[in-house]
mmCIF file of C-alpha atoms in Angstrom:
data_model
loop_
_atom_site.group_PDB
_atom_site.id
_atom_site.type_symbol
_atom_site.label_atom_id
_atom_site.label_comp_id
_atom_site.label_asym_id
_atom_site.label_seq_id
_atom_site.Cartn_x
_atom_site.Cartn_y
_atom_site.Cartn_z
ATOM 1 C CA UNK A 1 -23.817 128.295 58.888
ATOM 2 C CA UNK A 2 -25.167 128.574 55.333
ATOM 3 C CA UNK A 3 -24.561 131.764 53.403
ATOM 4 C CA UNK A 4 -25.754 133.505 50.267
ATOM 5 C CA UNK A 5 -22.944 134.834 48.039
ATOM 6 C CA UNK A 6 -23.133 138.028 45.979
ATOM 7 C CA UNK A 7 -21.205 140.169 43.534
ATOM 8 C CA UNK A 8 -22.006 143.838 43.188
ATOM 9 C CA UNK A 9 -20.445 146.420 40.866
ATOM 10 C CA UNK A 10 -20.005 149.908 42.329
ATOM 11 C CA UNK A 11 -19.323 152.981 40.218
ATOM 12 C CA UNK A 12 -16.746 154.424 42.615
ATOM 13 C CA UNK A 13 -14.728 153.606 45.723
ATOM 14 C CA UNK A 14 -16.726 153.618 48.952
ATOM 15 C CA UNK A 15 -16.632 152.105 52.406
ATOM 16 C CA UNK A 16 -18.211 148.992 50.936
ATOM 17 C CA UNK A 17 -18.508 146.963 54.126
ATOM 18 C CA UNK A 18 -20.179 149.811 56.012
ATOM 19 C CA UNK A 19 -22.600 150.501 53.164
ATOM 20 C CA UNK A 20 -23.612 146.850 52.813
ATOM 21 C CA UNK A 21 -23.994 146.188 56.534
ATOM 22 C CA UNK A 22 -26.037 149.320 57.150
ATOM 23 C CA UNK A 23 -28.259 148.540 54.158
ATOM 24 C CA UNK A 24 -28.953 145.075 55.554
ATOM 25 C CA UNK A 25 -29.595 146.550 59.010
ATOM 26 C CA UNK A 26 -32.094 149.069 57.631
ATOM 27 C CA UNK A 27 -34.010 146.464 55.630
ATOM 28 C CA UNK A 28 -34.118 144.123 58.633
ATOM 29 C CA UNK A 29 -35.510 146.859 60.892
ATOM 30 C CA UNK A 30 -38.172 147.830 58.376
ATOM 31 C CA UNK A 31 -39.268 144.205 57.922
ATOM 32 C CA UNK A 32 -38.846 142.875 61.488
ATOM 33 C CA UNK A 33 -35.877 140.737 60.522
ATOM 34 C CA UNK A 34 -33.193 139.221 62.797
ATOM 35 C CA UNK A 35 -30.478 141.818 62.108
ATOM 36 C CA UNK A 36 -30.109 144.538 64.753
ATOM 37 C CA UNK A 37 -27.595 147.085 66.069
ATOM 38 C CA UNK A 38 -25.831 144.477 68.181
ATOM 39 C CA UNK A 39 -25.332 141.742 65.611
ATOM 40 C CA UNK A 40 -25.433 143.246 62.102
ATOM 41 C CA UNK A 41 -21.655 142.811 61.656
ATOM 42 C CA UNK A 42 -22.077 139.034 62.179
ATOM 43 C CA UNK A 43 -24.463 138.622 59.261
ATOM 44 C CA UNK A 44 -22.521 140.196 56.402
ATOM 45 C CA UNK A 45 -18.879 139.542 55.446
ATOM 46 C CA UNK A 46 -16.832 141.238 52.715
ATOM 47 C CA UNK A 47 -14.921 138.615 50.713
ATOM 48 C CA UNK A 48 -13.019 140.604 48.078
ATOM 49 C CA UNK A 49 -12.733 143.935 46.276
ATOM 50 C CA UNK A 50 -11.454 144.115 42.672
ATOM 51 C CA UNK A 51 -10.618 147.604 41.302
ATOM 52 C CA UNK A 52 -11.300 147.834 37.554
ATOM 53 C CA UNK A 53 -9.471 149.977 35.019
ATOM 54 C CA UNK A 54 -12.633 151.996 34.339
ATOM 55 C CA UNK A 55 -12.774 153.215 37.943
ATOM 56 C CA UNK A 56 -15.459 150.780 39.045
ATOM 57 C CA UNK A 57 -15.151 148.218 41.831
ATOM 58 C CA UNK A 58 -16.320 144.599 41.820
ATOM 59 C CA UNK A 59 -17.191 143.578 45.378
ATOM 60 C CA UNK A 60 -17.874 140.051 46.610
ATOM 61 C CA UNK A 61 -19.698 139.490 49.906
ATOM 62 C CA UNK A 62 -21.833 136.946 51.716
ATOM 63 C CA UNK A 63 -24.806 137.030 54.065
ATOM 64 C CA UNK A 64 -25.293 134.353 56.720
ATOM 65 C CA UNK A 65 -28.720 132.706 56.498
ATOM 66 C CA UNK A 66 -30.770 132.043 59.620
ATOM 67 C CA UNK A 67 -34.254 130.571 59.846
ATOM 68 C CA UNK A 68 -35.930 133.955 60.182
ATOM 69 C CA UNK A 69 -33.769 135.615 57.508
ATOM 70 C CA UNK A 70 -36.117 134.546 54.741
ATOM 71 C CA UNK A 71 -36.111 134.816 50.978
ATOM 72 C CA UNK A 72 -38.436 137.835 50.963
ATOM 73 C CA UNK A 73 -36.060 139.790 53.183
ATOM 74 C CA UNK A 74 -33.130 138.925 50.901
ATOM 75 C CA UNK A 75 -35.089 140.052 47.840
ATOM 76 C CA UNK A 76 -35.947 143.323 49.552
ATOM 77 C CA UNK A 77 -32.282 143.840 50.427
ATOM 78 C CA UNK A 78 -31.259 143.193 46.805
ATOM 79 C CA UNK A 79 -33.884 145.617 45.493
ATOM 80 C CA UNK A 80 -32.804 148.258 47.987
ATOM 81 C CA UNK A 81 -29.131 147.894 47.101
ATOM 82 C CA UNK A 82 -29.670 148.075 43.331
ATOM 83 C CA UNK A 83 -31.573 151.353 43.783
ATOM 84 C CA UNK A 84 -28.434 152.927 45.236
ATOM 85 C CA UNK A 85 -27.052 155.452 42.744
ATOM 86 C CA UNK A 86 -23.514 154.049 43.102
ATOM 87 C CA UNK A 87 -24.587 150.429 42.480
ATOM 88 C CA UNK A 88 -24.518 149.330 38.840
ATOM 89 C CA UNK A 89 -25.686 145.748 39.264
ATOM 90 C CA UNK A 90 -25.923 142.879 41.731
ATOM 91 C CA UNK A 91 -25.676 139.126 41.096
ATOM 92 C CA UNK A 92 -26.752 136.439 43.572
ATOM 93 C CA UNK A 93 -24.850 133.110 43.498
ATOM 94 C CA UNK A 94 -24.736 130.274 46.060
ATOM 95 C CA UNK A 95 -28.046 130.572 47.829
ATOM 96 C CA UNK A 96 -29.366 128.214 50.516
ATOM 97 C CA UNK A 97 -32.852 129.685 50.262
ATOM 98 C CA UNK A 98 -32.955 129.225 46.487
ATOM 99 C CA UNK A 99 -31.536 125.712 46.875
ATOM 100 C CA UNK A 100 -34.332 124.788 49.292
ATOM 101 C CA UNK A 101 -37.067 126.151 47.026
ATOM 102 C CA UNK A 102 -35.601 124.445 43.924
ATOM 103 C CA UNK A 103 -35.229 121.174 45.854
ATOM 104 C CA UNK A 104 -38.941 121.251 46.671
ATOM 105 C CA UNK A 105 -39.779 121.861 43.005
ATOM 106 C CA UNK A 106 -37.438 119.046 41.950
ATOM 107 C CA UNK A 107 -39.216 116.590 44.236
ATOM 108 C CA UNK A 108 -42.578 117.605 42.763
ATOM 109 C CA UNK A 109 -41.355 117.312 39.172
ATOM 110 C CA UNK A 110 -39.648 113.966 39.870
ATOM 111 C CA UNK A 111 -42.940 112.538 41.129
ATOM 112 C CA UNK A 112 -44.917 113.958 38.191
ATOM 113 C CA UNK A 113 -42.467 112.764 35.550
ATOM 114 C CA UNK A 114 -42.189 109.222 36.905
ATOM 115 C CA UNK A 115 -45.969 108.860 36.950
ATOM 116 C CA UNK A 116 -46.155 110.362 33.454
ATOM 117 C CA UNK A 117 -43.578 107.834 32.197
ATOM 118 C CA UNK A 118 -45.581 105.004 33.756
ATOM 119 C CA UNK A 119 -48.749 106.152 31.999
ATOM 120 C CA UNK A 120 -46.993 106.673 28.651
ATOM 121 C CA UNK A 121 -45.391 103.224 28.890
ATOM 122 C CA UNK A 122 -48.790 101.691 29.642
ATOM 123 C CA UNK A 123 -50.332 103.424 26.617
ATOM 124 C CA UNK A 124 -47.613 102.532 24.127
ATOM 125 C CA UNK A 125 -47.221 98.945 25.308
ATOM 126 C CA UNK A 126 -51.012 98.507 25.236
ATOM 127 C CA UNK A 127 -51.263 99.861 21.700
ATOM 128 C CA UNK A 128 -48.209 98.301 20.059
ATOM 129 C CA UNK A 129 -47.621 95.298 22.363
ATOM 130 C CA UNK A 130 -44.082 94.560 21.097
ATOM 131 C CA UNK A 131 -40.708 96.259 20.724
ATOM 132 C CA UNK A 132 -40.923 98.078 24.056
ATOM 133 C CA UNK A 133 -37.564 99.805 23.540
ATOM 134 C CA UNK A 134 -38.324 101.451 20.180
ATOM 135 C CA UNK A 135 -41.519 103.453 20.646
ATOM 136 C CA UNK A 136 -40.089 106.589 19.024
ATOM 137 C CA UNK A 137 -39.131 104.995 15.725
ATOM 138 C CA UNK A 138 -42.429 105.653 13.975
ATOM 139 C CA UNK A 139 -43.332 109.044 15.401
ATOM 140 C CA UNK A 140 -44.528 111.359 12.616
ATOM 141 C CA UNK A 141 -42.203 114.047 13.905
ATOM 142 C CA UNK A 142 -38.969 112.173 14.577
ATOM 143 C CA UNK A 143 -37.987 112.418 18.245
ATOM 144 C CA UNK A 144 -34.304 111.653 18.524
ATOM 145 C CA UNK A 145 -32.840 110.214 21.680
ATOM 146 C CA UNK A 146 -29.297 109.093 22.323
ATOM 147 C CA UNK A 147 -27.231 107.759 25.192
ATOM 148 C CA UNK A 148 -23.700 109.094 25.312
ATOM 149 C CA UNK A 149 -21.167 106.400 24.464
ATOM 150 C CA UNK A 150 -23.829 103.897 23.374
ATOM 151 C CA UNK A 151 -24.264 102.916 19.724
ATOM 152 C CA UNK A 152 -27.822 103.172 18.395
ATOM 153 C CA UNK A 153 -28.162 99.407 17.922
ATOM 154 C CA UNK A 154 -27.085 98.857 21.531
ATOM 155 C CA UNK A 155 -29.657 101.255 23.047
ATOM 156 C CA UNK A 156 -32.402 98.627 23.648
ATOM 157 C CA UNK A 157 -30.006 96.362 25.577
ATOM 158 C CA UNK A 158 -28.697 99.331 27.583
ATOM 159 C CA UNK A 159 -32.214 100.466 28.493
ATOM 160 C CA UNK A 160 -33.121 96.943 29.540
ATOM 161 C CA UNK A 161 -30.127 96.766 31.898
ATOM 162 C CA UNK A 162 -31.122 100.104 33.450
ATOM 163 C CA UNK A 163 -34.790 99.034 33.828
ATOM 164 C CA UNK A 164 -35.768 102.028 31.682
ATOM 165 C CA UNK A 165 -37.239 102.809 28.277
ATOM 166 C CA UNK A 166 -36.961 105.680 25.787
ATOM 167 C CA UNK A 167 -39.246 107.941 27.818
ATOM 168 C CA UNK A 168 -36.469 108.338 30.403
ATOM 169 C CA UNK A 169 -34.514 110.344 27.819
ATOM 170 C CA UNK A 170 -37.196 112.801 26.738
ATOM 171 C CA UNK A 171 -37.932 116.339 27.898
ATOM 172 C CA UNK A 172 -41.435 117.521 28.776
ATOM 173 C CA UNK A 173 -41.600 119.355 25.447
ATOM 174 C CA UNK A 174 -40.772 116.091 23.667
ATOM 175 C CA UNK A 175 -43.531 114.316 25.589
ATOM 176 C CA UNK A 176 -45.869 116.834 23.967
ATOM 177 C CA UNK A 177 -44.896 115.566 20.503
ATOM 178 C CA UNK A 178 -45.825 111.925 21.157
ATOM 179 C CA UNK A 179 -48.489 110.453 18.884
ATOM 180 C CA UNK A 180 -49.936 107.003 18.250
ATOM 181 C CA UNK A 181 -49.315 106.474 14.511
ATOM 182 C CA UNK A 182 -51.150 103.756 12.598
ATOM 183 C CA UNK A 183 -48.307 101.278 12.224
ATOM 184 C CA UNK A 184 -47.755 97.596 12.805
ATOM 185 C CA UNK A 185 -44.254 96.819 14.011
ATOM 186 C CA UNK A 186 -42.447 94.264 11.819
ATOM 187 C CA UNK A 187 -41.803 91.868 14.709
ATOM 188 C CA UNK A 188 -45.474 91.988 15.643
ATOM 189 C CA UNK A 189 -46.453 91.063 12.089
ATOM 190 C CA UNK A 190 -43.860 88.270 11.958
ATOM 191 C CA UNK A 191 -45.253 86.833 15.211
ATOM 192 C CA UNK A 192 -48.795 87.032 13.848
ATOM 193 C CA UNK A 193 -47.827 85.267 10.632
ATOM 194 C CA UNK A 194 -46.057 82.485 12.478
ATOM 195 C CA UNK A 195 -48.944 82.010 14.931
ATOM 196 C CA UNK A 196 -51.751 82.120 12.340
ATOM 197 C CA UNK A 197 -52.949 78.895 10.771
ATOM 198 C CA UNK A 198 -54.929 80.676 8.057
ATOM 199 C CA UNK A 199 -55.998 84.102 6.798
ATOM 200 C CA UNK A 200 -58.876 84.354 9.261
ATOM 201 C CA UNK A 201 -56.488 83.833 12.187
ATOM 202 C CA UNK A 202 -54.198 86.517 10.765
ATOM 203 C CA UNK A 203 -57.110 88.927 10.319
ATOM 204 C CA UNK A 204 -58.285 88.378 13.894
ATOM 205 C CA UNK A 205 -54.734 88.923 15.150
ATOM 206 C CA UNK A 206 -54.397 92.213 13.281
ATOM 207 C CA UNK A 207 -57.736 93.392 14.648
ATOM 208 C CA UNK A 208 -56.392 92.971 18.189
ATOM 209 C CA UNK A 209 -53.324 95.163 17.798
ATOM 210 C CA UNK A 210 -52.579 98.886 17.891
ATOM 211 C CA UNK A 211 -54.074 100.486 14.798
ATOM 212 C CA UNK A 212 -57.547 99.042 15.354
ATOM 213 C CA UNK A 213 -57.761 99.102 19.154
ATOM 214 C CA UNK A 214 -60.889 100.784 20.444
ATOM 215 C CA UNK A 215 -58.946 102.369 23.306
ATOM 216 C CA UNK A 216 -56.535 104.126 20.940
ATOM 217 C CA UNK A 217 -58.749 107.184 20.454
ATOM 218 C CA UNK A 218 -59.163 107.513 24.221
ATOM 219 C CA UNK A 219 -55.385 107.428 24.618
ATOM 220 C CA UNK A 220 -54.951 110.059 21.887
ATOM 221 C CA UNK A 221 -57.472 112.315 23.613
ATOM 222 C CA UNK A 222 -55.564 111.872 26.874
ATOM 223 C CA UNK A 223 -52.237 112.795 25.204
ATOM 224 C CA UNK A 224 -53.841 115.885 23.669
ATOM 225 C CA UNK A 225 -55.328 116.957 27.004
ATOM 226 C CA UNK A 226 -52.067 116.737 28.934
ATOM 227 C CA UNK A 227 -49.898 118.315 26.217
ATOM 228 C CA UNK A 228 -51.020 121.855 27.030
ATOM 229 C CA UNK A 229 -49.760 121.491 30.618
ATOM 230 C CA UNK A 230 -46.317 120.073 29.856
ATOM 231 C CA UNK A 231 -44.701 123.278 28.583
ATOM 232 C CA UNK A 232 -45.111 125.071 31.915
ATOM 233 C CA UNK A 233 -43.639 122.054 33.717
ATOM 234 C CA UNK A 234 -40.656 122.095 31.335
ATOM 235 C CA UNK A 235 -40.027 125.783 32.071
ATOM 236 C CA UNK A 236 -39.659 125.138 35.804
ATOM 237 C CA UNK A 237 -37.699 121.924 35.188
ATOM 238 C CA UNK A 238 -35.155 124.022 33.276
ATOM 239 C CA UNK A 239 -34.925 126.486 36.165
ATOM 240 C CA UNK A 240 -34.266 123.617 38.572
ATOM 241 C CA UNK A 241 -31.720 121.971 36.255
ATOM 242 C CA UNK A 242 -29.791 125.203 35.757
ATOM 243 C CA UNK A 243 -30.091 126.522 39.331
ATOM 244 C CA UNK A 244 -31.923 129.725 38.557
ATOM 245 C CA UNK A 245 -34.885 131.358 40.223
ATOM 246 C CA UNK A 246 -38.192 131.135 38.331
ATOM 247 C CA UNK A 247 -40.316 134.227 37.918
ATOM 248 C CA UNK A 248 -43.636 134.636 39.736
ATOM 249 C CA UNK A 249 -45.481 134.205 36.422
ATOM 250 C CA UNK A 250 -43.575 131.007 35.647
ATOM 251 C CA UNK A 251 -44.427 129.619 39.089
ATOM 252 C CA UNK A 252 -48.100 130.533 38.723
ATOM 253 C CA UNK A 253 -48.272 128.795 35.332
ATOM 254 C CA UNK A 254 -46.438 125.775 36.738
ATOM 255 C CA UNK A 255 -48.762 125.402 39.730
ATOM 256 C CA UNK A 256 -51.861 125.549 37.518
ATOM 257 C CA UNK A 257 -50.360 123.079 35.027
ATOM 258 C CA UNK A 258 -49.201 120.744 37.827
ATOM 259 C CA UNK A 259 -52.677 120.600 39.355
ATOM 260 C CA UNK A 260 -54.305 119.775 36.000
ATOM 261 C CA UNK A 261 -51.647 117.223 35.042
ATOM 262 C CA UNK A 262 -51.763 115.450 38.413
ATOM 263 C CA UNK A 263 -55.547 115.182 38.126
ATOM 264 C CA UNK A 264 -55.282 113.671 34.628
ATOM 265 C CA UNK A 265 -52.635 111.165 35.755
ATOM 266 C CA UNK A 266 -54.612 110.246 38.878
ATOM 267 C CA UNK A 267 -57.755 109.630 36.838
ATOM 268 C CA UNK A 268 -55.914 107.564 34.238
ATOM 269 C CA UNK A 269 -54.156 105.366 36.786
ATOM 270 C CA UNK A 270 -57.302 104.956 38.884
ATOM 271 C CA UNK A 271 -59.201 103.895 35.792
ATOM 272 C CA UNK A 272 -56.725 101.220 34.715
ATOM 273 C CA UNK A 273 -56.375 99.923 38.282
ATOM 274 C CA UNK A 274 -60.140 99.462 38.526
ATOM 275 C CA UNK A 275 -60.476 97.694 35.158
ATOM 276 C CA UNK A 276 -60.863 93.924 35.164
ATOM 277 C CA UNK A 277 -58.105 92.257 33.093
ATOM 278 C CA UNK A 278 -60.400 89.326 32.353
ATOM 279 C CA UNK A 279 -63.541 90.945 30.954
ATOM 280 C CA UNK A 280 -62.930 94.707 31.070
ATOM 281 C CA UNK A 281 -65.534 95.242 33.774
ATOM 282 C CA UNK A 282 -65.107 97.360 36.893
ATOM 283 C CA UNK A 283 -63.238 96.144 39.958
ATOM 284 C CA UNK A 284 -65.101 97.050 43.139
ATOM 285 C CA UNK A 285 -64.935 96.386 46.851
ATOM 286 C CA UNK A 286 -68.086 94.743 48.171
ATOM 287 C CA UNK A 287 -69.299 93.169 51.381
ATOM 288 C CA UNK A 288 -72.081 90.688 52.056
ATOM 289 C CA UNK A 289 -73.654 89.742 55.354
ATOM 290 C CA UNK A 290 -73.994 85.995 55.906
ATOM 291 C CA UNK A 291 -76.881 84.605 57.972
ATOM 292 C CA UNK A 292 -77.041 81.147 59.527
ATOM 293 C CA UNK A 293 -80.150 80.186 57.573
ATOM 294 C CA UNK A 294 -80.013 82.826 54.850
ATOM 295 C CA UNK A 295 -82.877 84.638 56.476
ATOM 296 C CA UNK A 296 -82.476 88.296 57.152
ATOM 297 C CA UNK A 297 -84.465 88.077 60.365
ATOM 298 C CA UNK A 298 -81.770 85.810 61.815
ATOM 299 C CA UNK A 299 -78.633 87.015 63.561
ATOM 300 C CA UNK A 300 -75.750 87.561 61.112
ATOM 301 C CA UNK A 301 -72.858 85.151 61.610
ATOM 302 C CA UNK A 302 -70.210 86.640 59.303
ATOM 303 C CA UNK A 303 -69.374 89.298 56.755
ATOM 304 C CA UNK A 304 -67.758 88.382 53.456
ATOM 305 C CA UNK A 305 -65.483 91.030 51.923
ATOM 306 C CA UNK A 306 -64.470 90.842 48.267
ATOM 307 C CA UNK A 307 -62.377 92.966 45.928
ATOM 308 C CA UNK A 308 -62.994 91.903 42.359
ATOM 309 C CA UNK A 309 -64.871 92.393 39.129
ATOM 310 C CA UNK A 310 -68.544 93.223 39.405
ATOM 311 C CA UNK A 311 -69.270 91.448 36.107
ATOM 312 C CA UNK A 312 -67.229 88.225 36.247
ATOM 313 C CA UNK A 313 -65.517 85.915 38.756
ATOM 314 C CA UNK A 314 -62.149 87.716 38.674
ATOM 315 C CA UNK A 315 -61.123 88.286 42.315
ATOM 316 C CA UNK A 316 -58.179 90.216 43.749
ATOM 317 C CA UNK A 317 -58.873 89.531 47.404
ATOM 318 C CA UNK A 318 -61.590 88.119 49.617
ATOM 319 C CA UNK A 319 -62.018 87.411 53.280
ATOM 320 C CA UNK A 320 -64.758 86.249 55.614
ATOM 321 C CA UNK A 321 -64.916 87.644 59.143
ATOM 322 C CA UNK A 322 -66.972 85.872 61.783
ATOM 323 C CA UNK A 323 -69.223 88.022 63.933
#
């Protein structure tokens, strides 16, 4: 059986077990909970009592959690107990109900953050094209990342072995600081110089990379749009990481931010997945009915399905089904 563990400080000596059990019984009756006259002693156990030199008593106890003993009932019990004149404060520790709610939030945040990292990687690799393990180097506001026990010069090799990049070591608030500065990485320039036969080749090469890319402004607008939602996600992420219960206001802000952020990520990913890598056109699914003599008054003999660019011959998949 899972239990929730508490500490409560009482101002004077009382029959602590009786007080706690009867309080739980009363709250359960008032809220149609599972605790009744026949079983209330099974739900609550006194673990320890510590007399203090100032005359107060620190009491540790636990409540067994059942399916119908829900988080609202526990909150009501805590509120009721802290209103007692002899109760100075109450602290809630190991908590199956809190664990379950934080686990659900963790799963949501994990999914959001992985998709966010995928989008950020796409943007930065698209803009800068090289040096995929040093995106943060030229940020206007330096974003420092480190891996414990790994020297700075060894970080790229370590990330490569882990199949990760720098974004795996940022917080949501640090994601908010990401920009797309007008820089050309040194290795990119070296590659351009070595590949260019003359100045015109070099000029054309420079025009193709980050600082002059037409998509860069769209990416910057995207980063600006999502930045306002990341702070609320970070607040709940901190609650999950430190095993504490978020406030109702924090949860409301998180849910609104999550909905907006998921929509932005969905739209971004859908857009890049439907963009032709050959000509930049739109990838669509189409079907065409095939007639024996190409006359529409004849019986159709097959249907040709195609997934590919609507503006060029780039094809992802095609199939012909006889009728």
